[in-house]
Coordinates of C-alpha atoms in Angstrom, one line a residue:
M1 CA -112.4 123.8 2.8
T2 CA -115.1 126.1 4.1
H3 CA -116.4 129.0 2.0
P4 CA -116.8 132.4 3.7
E5 CA -120.4 133.3 4.5
P6 CA -121.7 136.0 2.1
P7 CA -122.5 139.4 3.6
P8 CA -126.1 139.9 4.7
G9 CA -126.9 142.2 1.8
E10 CA -125.6 139.6 -0.7
R11 CA -127.8 137.0 1.0
T12 CA -130.8 139.2 0.6
L13 CA -130.2 139.7 -3.1
R14 CA -129.8 136.0 -3.6
R15 CA -133.1 135.0 -2.0
P16 CA -134.9 132.5 -4.3
E17 CA -138.0 134.6 -4.0
L18 CA -136.3 137.5 -5.8
R19 CA -135.3 135.4 -8.9
P20 CA -138.3 136.6 -10.9
L21 CA -137.3 140.2 -10.3
W22 CA -133.7 139.7 -11.4
H23 CA -134.7 137.7 -14.5
T24 CA -137.2 140.3 -15.5
V25 CA -134.8 143.2 -15.0
H26 CA -132.1 141.3 -16.9
D27 CA -134.5 140.8 -19.8
R28 CA -135.5 144.4 -19.9
L29 CA -132.0 145.8 -19.6
S30 CA -130.9 143.4 -22.4
S31 CA -133.4 145.0 -24.8
G32 CA -130.9 147.8 -25.4
R33 CA -133.6 150.4 -24.9
P34 CA -134.0 152.9 -22.0
V35 CA -135.6 151.3 -18.9
T36 CA -137.3 153.3 -16.2
R37 CA -139.8 150.8 -14.7
V38 CA -140.1 147.0 -14.7
R39 CA -143.4 145.2 -14.4
L40 CA -143.4 141.9 -12.5
G41 CA -145.8 139.1 -11.8
P42 CA -147.8 137.5 -11.0
L43 CA -145.9 137.1 -7.7
D44 CA -146.9 134.8 -4.9
D45 CA -147.1 136.0 -1.3
A46 CA -143.5 135.0 -0.5
Q47 CA -142.2 136.8 -3.6
R48 CA -144.2 139.9 -2.7
E49 CA -142.8 139.8 0.8
A50 CA -139.2 139.5 -0.4
L51 CA -139.7 142.4 -2.8
A52 CA -141.2 144.5 0.0
D53 CA -138.2 143.7 2.2
L54 CA -135.8 144.6 -0.6
L55 CA -137.4 148.0 -1.3
G56 CA -138.2 148.8 2.3
L57 CA -141.9 149.0 1.7
D58 CA -144.4 149.3 4.6
R59 CA -146.9 147.1 2.9
L60 CA -146.9 144.2 0.4
P61 CA -146.9 145.3 -3.2
D62 CA -149.5 144.1 -5.7
A63 CA -149.3 140.7 -7.4
R64 CA -148.3 142.5 -10.6
P65 CA -146.2 145.4 -9.3
S66 CA -144.4 148.0 -11.4
V67 CA -141.0 148.7 -9.9
A68 CA -139.2 152.0 -10.6
L69 CA -135.6 151.2 -11.6
A70 CA -134.3 154.2 -9.7
R71 CA -135.8 152.9 -6.5
L72 CA -134.4 149.4 -7.2
E73 CA -131.0 151.0 -7.9
E74 CA -131.0 152.7 -4.4
A75 CA -131.9 149.5 -2.6
V76 CA -129.3 147.4 -4.3
T77 CA -126.5 150.0 -3.9
E78 CA -127.4 150.3 -0.2
L79 CA -127.3 146.5 0.3
C80 CA -124.1 145.6 -1.6
G81 CA -122.5 148.8 -3.1
R82 CA -123.1 147.5 -6.7
T83 CA -125.3 148.8 -9.5
V84 CA -128.4 146.9 -10.7
R85 CA -126.6 146.1 -14.0
E86 CA -123.7 144.6 -12.1
T87 CA -126.0 142.7 -9.8
V88 CA -128.1 141.0 -12.6
T89 CA -124.9 140.3 -14.5
E90 CA -123.6 138.4 -11.5
L91 CA -126.9 136.7 -10.7
V92 CA -128.2 135.9 -14.2
G93 CA -125.5 136.4 -16.7
P94 CA -124.1 138.9 -19.2
L95 CA -126.5 141.5 -20.5
G96 CA -127.5 141.5 -24.1
D97 CA -128.3 144.4 -26.5
R98 CA -131.3 143.3 -28.6
A99 CA -131.9 146.7 -30.1
G100 CA -128.2 147.0 -31.1
E101 CA -128.3 143.5 -32.5
R102 CA -131.4 144.4 -34.5
R103 CA -129.7 147.6 -35.8
R104 CA -126.6 145.5 -36.8
Q105 CA -128.7 142.9 -38.6
E106 CA -130.7 145.6 -40.4
G107 CA -127.5 147.2 -41.5
E108 CA -126.2 143.9 -42.7
R109 CA -129.4 143.3 -44.7
A110 CA -129.4 146.8 -46.2
E111 CA -125.8 146.4 -47.2
L112 CA -126.5 143.0 -48.8
W113 CA -129.3 144.3 -51.0
T114 CA -127.3 147.4 -51.9
W115 CA -124.5 145.2 -53.0
L116 CA -126.8 143.0 -55.0
A117 CA -128.5 145.9 -56.7
G118 CA -125.2 147.5 -57.6
H119 CA -123.5 144.4 -58.8
D120 CA -121.9 144.7 -62.2
I121 CA -124.0 142.0 -63.8
V122 CA -127.2 143.6 -62.5
R123 CA -126.1 147.0 -63.7
A124 CA -125.2 145.7 -67.1
Q125 CA -128.6 144.0 -67.5
P126 CA -131.2 146.2 -65.8
A127 CA -133.9 143.7 -66.4
L128 CA -132.4 141.8 -63.4
S129 CA -133.6 144.6 -61.1
D130 CA -136.9 142.8 -60.9
W131 CA -135.1 139.7 -59.8
V132 CA -133.2 141.7 -57.2
A133 CA -136.6 142.9 -55.9
S134 CA -137.9 139.4 -55.7
C135 CA -134.8 138.2 -53.8
R136 CA -135.3 141.0 -51.3
A137 CA -138.9 140.2 -50.9
A138 CA -138.1 136.6 -50.3
G139 CA -135.8 137.6 -47.4
L140 CA -132.6 136.1 -46.1
V141 CA -131.8 132.4 -46.6
G142 CA -131.7 130.7 -43.2
A143 CA -132.0 134.2 -41.6
S144 CA -128.3 134.6 -42.5
P145 CA -126.9 137.6 -44.5
D146 CA -123.6 135.7 -45.0
H147 CA -125.3 132.6 -46.3
T148 CA -127.6 134.6 -48.5
R149 CA -124.7 136.6 -50.0
S150 CA -122.8 133.3 -50.7
L151 CA -125.8 131.9 -52.5
L152 CA -126.3 135.1 -54.5
T153 CA -122.6 135.3 -55.4
D154 CA -122.9 131.8 -56.9
A155 CA -126.0 132.8 -58.8
L156 CA -124.3 135.8 -60.2
T157 CA -121.3 133.7 -61.2
V158 CA -123.6 131.4 -63.1
L159 CA -125.4 134.3 -64.8
G160 CA -122.1 135.8 -65.8
E161 CA -121.1 132.5 -67.6
L162 CA -124.4 132.2 -69.6
P163 CA -125.0 131.4 -72.3
A164 CA -123.0 128.3 -71.7
R165 CA -120.8 126.4 -74.1
G166 CA -123.3 123.8 -75.0
E167 CA -122.4 121.6 -72.0
P168 CA -124.6 119.3 -69.9
L169 CA -125.7 121.0 -66.7
P170 CA -123.4 119.0 -64.3
V171 CA -120.4 119.8 -66.5
F172 CA -121.3 123.5 -66.6
A173 CA -121.8 123.6 -62.9
A174 CA -118.5 121.9 -62.2
R175 CA -116.7 124.3 -64.5
V176 CA -118.1 127.6 -63.0
L177 CA -118.7 126.6 -59.4
N178 CA -115.3 125.1 -58.4
G179 CA -116.1 121.5 -59.1
H180 CA -119.6 121.4 -57.6
A181 CA -121.2 119.4 -60.3
H182 CA -124.5 119.0 -58.6
A183 CA -124.9 122.6 -57.3
L184 CA -127.5 123.3 -60.1
D185 CA -129.4 120.0 -59.9
D186 CA -133.1 120.4 -60.2
G187 CA -134.6 121.7 -56.9
T188 CA -131.5 123.1 -55.3
P189 CA -131.7 126.6 -53.9
L190 CA -129.1 127.8 -56.3
S191 CA -130.8 126.3 -59.3
T192 CA -134.1 127.9 -58.3
L193 CA -132.5 131.3 -57.8
V194 CA -130.8 131.2 -61.2
L195 CA -133.9 130.0 -63.1
R196 CA -135.9 132.9 -61.5
A197 CA -133.3 135.3 -62.8
L198 CA -133.5 133.7 -66.3
A199 CA -137.3 133.9 -66.3
T200 CA -137.0 137.6 -65.4
L201 CA -134.6 138.2 -68.2
Y202 CA -136.7 136.4 -70.8
D203 CA -139.9 137.9 -69.4
T204 CA -141.5 134.5 -68.8
A205 CA -143.2 132.9 -65.8
P206 CA -140.8 130.9 -63.5
P207 CA -141.0 127.3 -64.7
Q208 CA -143.2 125.0 -62.6
S209 CA -142.3 121.6 -64.1
A210 CA -139.1 119.7 -64.7
A211 CA -139.6 120.0 -68.4
G212 CA -140.1 123.8 -68.1
R213 CA -136.9 124.1 -66.1
R214 CA -134.9 122.0 -68.7
A215 CA -136.3 124.2 -71.5
L216 CA -135.1 127.4 -69.7
W217 CA -131.6 125.9 -69.1
T218 CA -131.5 125.0 -72.8
R219 CA -132.5 128.5 -73.8
A220 CA -129.5 129.7 -71.8
G221 CA -127.1 127.5 -73.7
V222 CA -126.9 124.7 -71.1
A223 CA -127.2 121.2 -72.6
D224 CA -127.2 122.6 -76.2
D225 CA -125.4 120.0 -78.3
D226 CA -122.7 121.1 -80.7
V227 CA -124.9 120.7 -83.8
S228 CA -128.4 122.1 -82.8
A229 CA -127.0 125.4 -81.5
T230 CA -126.5 127.4 -84.7
V231 CA -126.1 131.1 -85.8
L232 CA -126.9 132.6 -89.1
V233 CA -124.3 134.7 -91.0
A234 CA -123.8 136.3 -94.3
G235 CA -121.0 138.1 -96.1
L236 CA -118.3 136.6 -93.8
R237 CA -115.1 136.0 -95.8
P238 CA -112.4 134.9 -93.4
S239 CA -109.1 133.6 -94.8
G240 CA -107.7 130.2 -93.8
D241 CA -108.3 126.6 -94.6
G242 CA -110.2 125.7 -91.4
P243 CA -113.7 124.3 -91.7
L244 CA -115.3 127.5 -90.3
A245 CA -113.4 129.7 -92.8
R246 CA -114.2 127.5 -95.7
V247 CA -118.0 127.2 -95.0
S248 CA -118.4 130.9 -94.3
R249 CA -116.4 131.9 -97.4
V250 CA -118.1 129.6 -99.8
C251 CA -121.6 130.8 -98.8
A252 CA -120.5 134.4 -98.9
E253 CA -119.1 134.1 -102.4
A254 CA -122.3 132.4 -103.5
G255 CA -124.4 135.2 -102.1
Q256 CA -126.0 132.9 -99.6
A257 CA -126.4 132.8 -95.8
A258 CA -124.6 130.2 -93.8
S259 CA -125.8 128.4 -90.6
L260 CA -122.7 127.9 -88.5
T261 CA -122.9 125.2 -85.8
L262 CA -121.4 125.5 -82.3
A263 CA -119.1 122.6 -83.2
Q264 CA -117.6 124.5 -86.1
L265 CA -117.2 127.6 -83.9
R266 CA -115.5 125.7 -81.1
A267 CA -113.0 124.0 -83.5
P268 CA -112.6 126.6 -86.3
G269 CA -109.2 125.5 -87.5
E270 CA -107.3 128.2 -89.4
F271 CA -109.5 131.3 -89.3
T272 CA -108.4 134.9 -89.9
L273 CA -110.8 137.8 -90.5
A274 CA -109.6 140.3 -93.1
V275 CA -110.1 143.3 -90.9
A276 CA -108.7 145.7 -93.4
R277 CA -111.4 144.8 -95.9
A278 CA -114.3 144.4 -93.4
P279 CA -113.6 146.4 -90.3
V280 CA -117.2 146.4 -89.1
V281 CA -119.5 143.4 -88.5
H282 CA -123.1 144.2 -88.1
A283 CA -125.5 142.1 -86.1
V284 CA -129.3 142.0 -86.1
E285 CA -132.0 140.3 -84.1
N286 CA -134.3 139.0 -86.8
P287 CA -133.5 136.6 -89.6
S288 CA -135.7 138.6 -92.0
I289 CA -133.2 141.4 -92.0
L290 CA -130.4 139.1 -92.9
A291 CA -132.5 137.6 -95.7
L292 CA -133.3 141.1 -97.1
A293 CA -129.5 141.9 -97.0
V294 CA -128.6 138.7 -98.8
R295 CA -131.3 139.3 -101.4
R296 CA -130.2 142.9 -102.0
F297 CA -126.4 142.5 -102.0
G298 CA -125.8 138.9 -103.0
P299 CA -122.1 138.1 -103.1
D300 CA -121.3 141.7 -102.1
C301 CA -123.2 141.4 -98.8
P302 CA -121.1 142.9 -96.0
P303 CA -120.4 140.8 -92.9
L304 CA -123.7 140.3 -91.0
V305 CA -124.6 138.1 -88.0
C306 CA -128.2 137.3 -86.9
T307 CA -128.9 136.3 -83.3
S308 CA -132.4 135.1 -84.1
G309 CA -133.9 136.6 -81.0
W310 CA -132.1 135.8 -77.8
P311 CA -128.5 134.9 -78.7
N312 CA -127.6 131.3 -78.0
S313 CA -124.1 129.9 -77.2
A314 CA -123.2 129.8 -80.9
A315 CA -124.1 133.5 -81.5
I316 CA -122.1 134.6 -78.5
H317 CA -119.1 132.4 -79.4
L318 CA -119.1 133.8 -83.0
L319 CA -119.3 137.4 -81.9
R320 CA -116.5 137.0 -79.4
L321 CA -114.4 135.2 -82.1
L322 CA -114.9 138.1 -84.5
A323 CA -114.0 140.6 -81.8
D324 CA -110.8 138.6 -81.1
Q325 CA -110.0 138.9 -84.8
G326 CA -110.2 142.7 -84.6
A327 CA -113.7 143.3 -85.9
T328 CA -115.8 146.2 -84.6
L329 CA -119.2 144.8 -83.8
R330 CA -122.5 146.8 -84.2
Y331 CA -125.9 145.5 -83.1
H332 CA -129.5 146.5 -83.9
G333 CA -132.7 144.9 -82.6
D334 CA -136.4 145.5 -82.0
F335 CA -137.5 148.6 -80.2
D336 CA -139.6 146.8 -77.6
G337 CA -139.1 145.5 -74.1
E338 CA -137.5 142.2 -75.1
G339 CA -135.4 143.9 -77.7
I340 CA -133.9 146.2 -75.1
R341 CA -133.2 143.3 -72.8
I342 CA -131.5 141.3 -75.7
A343 CA -129.4 144.3 -76.5
A344 CA -128.3 144.8 -72.9
Y345 CA -127.5 141.1 -72.7
L346 CA -125.3 141.2 -75.8
L347 CA -123.5 144.4 -74.6
D348 CA -122.8 142.6 -71.4
K349 CA -121.6 139.3 -72.9
T350 CA -119.7 140.6 -76.0
P351 CA -117.8 143.7 -77.2
V352 CA -120.8 144.6 -79.4
R353 CA -122.0 148.3 -79.5
P354 CA -125.4 149.6 -80.4
W355 CA -126.3 150.4 -84.0
R356 CA -129.1 152.9 -84.5
M357 CA -130.5 152.0 -81.0
T358 CA -130.7 155.5 -79.4
A359 CA -133.7 157.4 -78.2
A360 CA -133.2 159.7 -81.2
D361 CA -133.3 156.7 -83.6
Y362 CA -136.5 155.4 -81.9
R363 CA -138.2 158.8 -82.2
V364 CA -137.5 158.9 -85.9
A365 CA -138.7 155.3 -86.3
V366 CA -141.9 155.7 -84.3
A367 CA -142.8 158.9 -86.2
R368 CA -143.0 156.7 -89.3
T369 CA -145.2 154.0 -87.6
P370 CA -147.0 155.6 -84.7
Q371 CA -149.7 152.9 -84.4
G372 CA -147.5 149.9 -83.5
P373 CA -148.1 147.3 -80.8
Q374 CA -147.4 147.9 -77.1
P375 CA -143.7 147.5 -76.2
G376 CA -144.3 145.2 -73.3
R377 CA -142.3 145.3 -70.0
L378 CA -139.6 148.0 -70.4
T379 CA -136.3 148.1 -68.5
E380 CA -133.5 150.5 -68.6
A381 CA -131.2 150.6 -71.7
P382 CA -127.7 150.9 -70.2
W383 CA -126.3 152.5 -73.3
D384 CA -129.0 155.3 -73.4
P385 CA -131.3 155.8 -70.4
E386 CA -133.4 158.2 -72.4
L387 CA -134.4 155.4 -74.8
T388 CA -136.7 153.6 -72.3
R389 CA -138.2 157.0 -71.2
A390 CA -139.0 157.7 -74.9
M391 CA -140.5 154.3 -75.4
T392 CA -142.6 154.6 -72.3
G393 CA -143.9 158.0 -73.4
H394 CA -144.9 156.8 -76.8
G395 CA -146.1 153.4 -75.7
T396 CA -145.3 151.9 -79.1
A397 CA -142.9 149.2 -80.2
V398 CA -141.0 149.4 -83.5
V399 CA -140.0 146.0 -84.8
E400 CA -136.7 145.8 -86.7
E401 CA -138.4 145.0 -90.0
L402 CA -140.0 148.5 -90.0
V403 CA -136.6 150.1 -90.2
A404 CA -135.1 147.6 -92.6
D405 CA -134.6 150.3 -95.3
V406 CA -132.5 152.4 -92.9
L407 CA -130.4 149.4 -91.9
L408 CA -129.9 148.3 -95.5
A409 CA -128.8 151.8 -96.4
D410 CA -126.1 151.6 -93.7
L411 CA -125.0 148.2 -95.1
A412 CA -124.9 149.7 -98.6
A413 CA -122.6 152.4 -97.4
A414 CA -120.4 149.6 -95.9
V415 CA -120.4 147.9 -99.3
R416 CA -119.3 151.1 -101.1

C-alpha cells in the first residue's frame, strides 16, 4: 500500500533542518506566557538556509537569529493553511502550559498550608503554629501536595490521640493509624514530624539521639507503664467499692493526698462521683498548691487534681473520668509561656475550663509581684487572646505559688 505524497508545503515544514525551529517554538509556546519572538541557535549553514527558505528571506540569517512569531505565522499559514500552534503540535507533540501548571501548584501549596494552619488541633493549641511554620519552611514531601497532606494528616491524628494510654509505641501506632504498627518507628518521616511538633509544644530542642526521642515519646504518654504514670489528687470521695474509689476515699477522709496510678484509673471498678456534694473539681499545675490545700483543709479538702506540670496519660484519664461522672472541671496554672501551653493542651484534651486564668486575673497578680522572671516563649491563649498580649506587655511571669492565697480562698468557698 502506497502512502500519498505530502503537499510541497508540508514537505517544507518537515525538513530535518527545521527541527530546531519547531522544538524551540514548541518549548516557548508551552511556557504558558505570551510569545512574540523566538531565539534560535546556534544554527549550521543548512539550518540557516532552510529557515531563510521558510521565511522568504533574501539572505541567510545569523547563526543565532531572533524570529518574530508573527512572521513565522504568516509563512506557515501560507504553506499549509495551519497556525504555528497546530503545526508544532503535529510535528512535536501537545503543547504544555508551564505557567498554568506553576499557578496550579502554587494554589495547591497555599491551600495545603492554609488547611494545616486552620486545623482544629492547631487552633486549639496555638503553640503548634511554630510547628506549622517549620513544616512550611521544609516544603513539600517528595514535591507532592497530596503526599504531604497525607503525612500531615497522620501526624495530626497522632497528636490528637496524645497523651497515649501508656502503650508501647508500636501498639499505639497500630491503634491510631489503622494497624500500621511501624509507622512511628524511629527515623520514619511521620515519627520525625510528630516529635518536632512535641518539641515545639514542650518548648524543647528537637531530640538528636534515640534516647532523647524515647524520652519525648514517654513524656507524651507513649510507653508509660501502668504503675509509673501517676496523678496526685486530694479530697476526692467517690462512692463504690472499686479499688479507685476506695483508695481515693480513704486518703480524702484521712486528710491526705493520693497518688493514683494509670492502672487504677484504667480499671476503676465501681466508681461514682457524688456530683450533688462536689459539683466542681479544681485542677492545678503545681504539687505545692495541692500540698497547701491538704494542709489547710485536711479531711474537708474539696476535690483537687494536680497535673504536676505537663499532664501525663494518668492525669488526662482521671479528668475525663471525672467529667464523664458529671463533674465540672476548672484548671489553674502558671502565668508563663509553658503554663499557657499546658492550659491550652488541657482545654483541648479534656472538658476542663480555665480558673482565674484571664488577662484581668494576670494583671491583678502581676501588680502584686511586678519583678518576676521572664515568661519565656509566649503563644496565644485560646480562651482569652488578651492574656498573651498582657503578658507580653508586662514581660513578667507569675508562678502559681504566688497566687496560692487567691486559689485557696476559692477552695474555701467551695468547702463552705
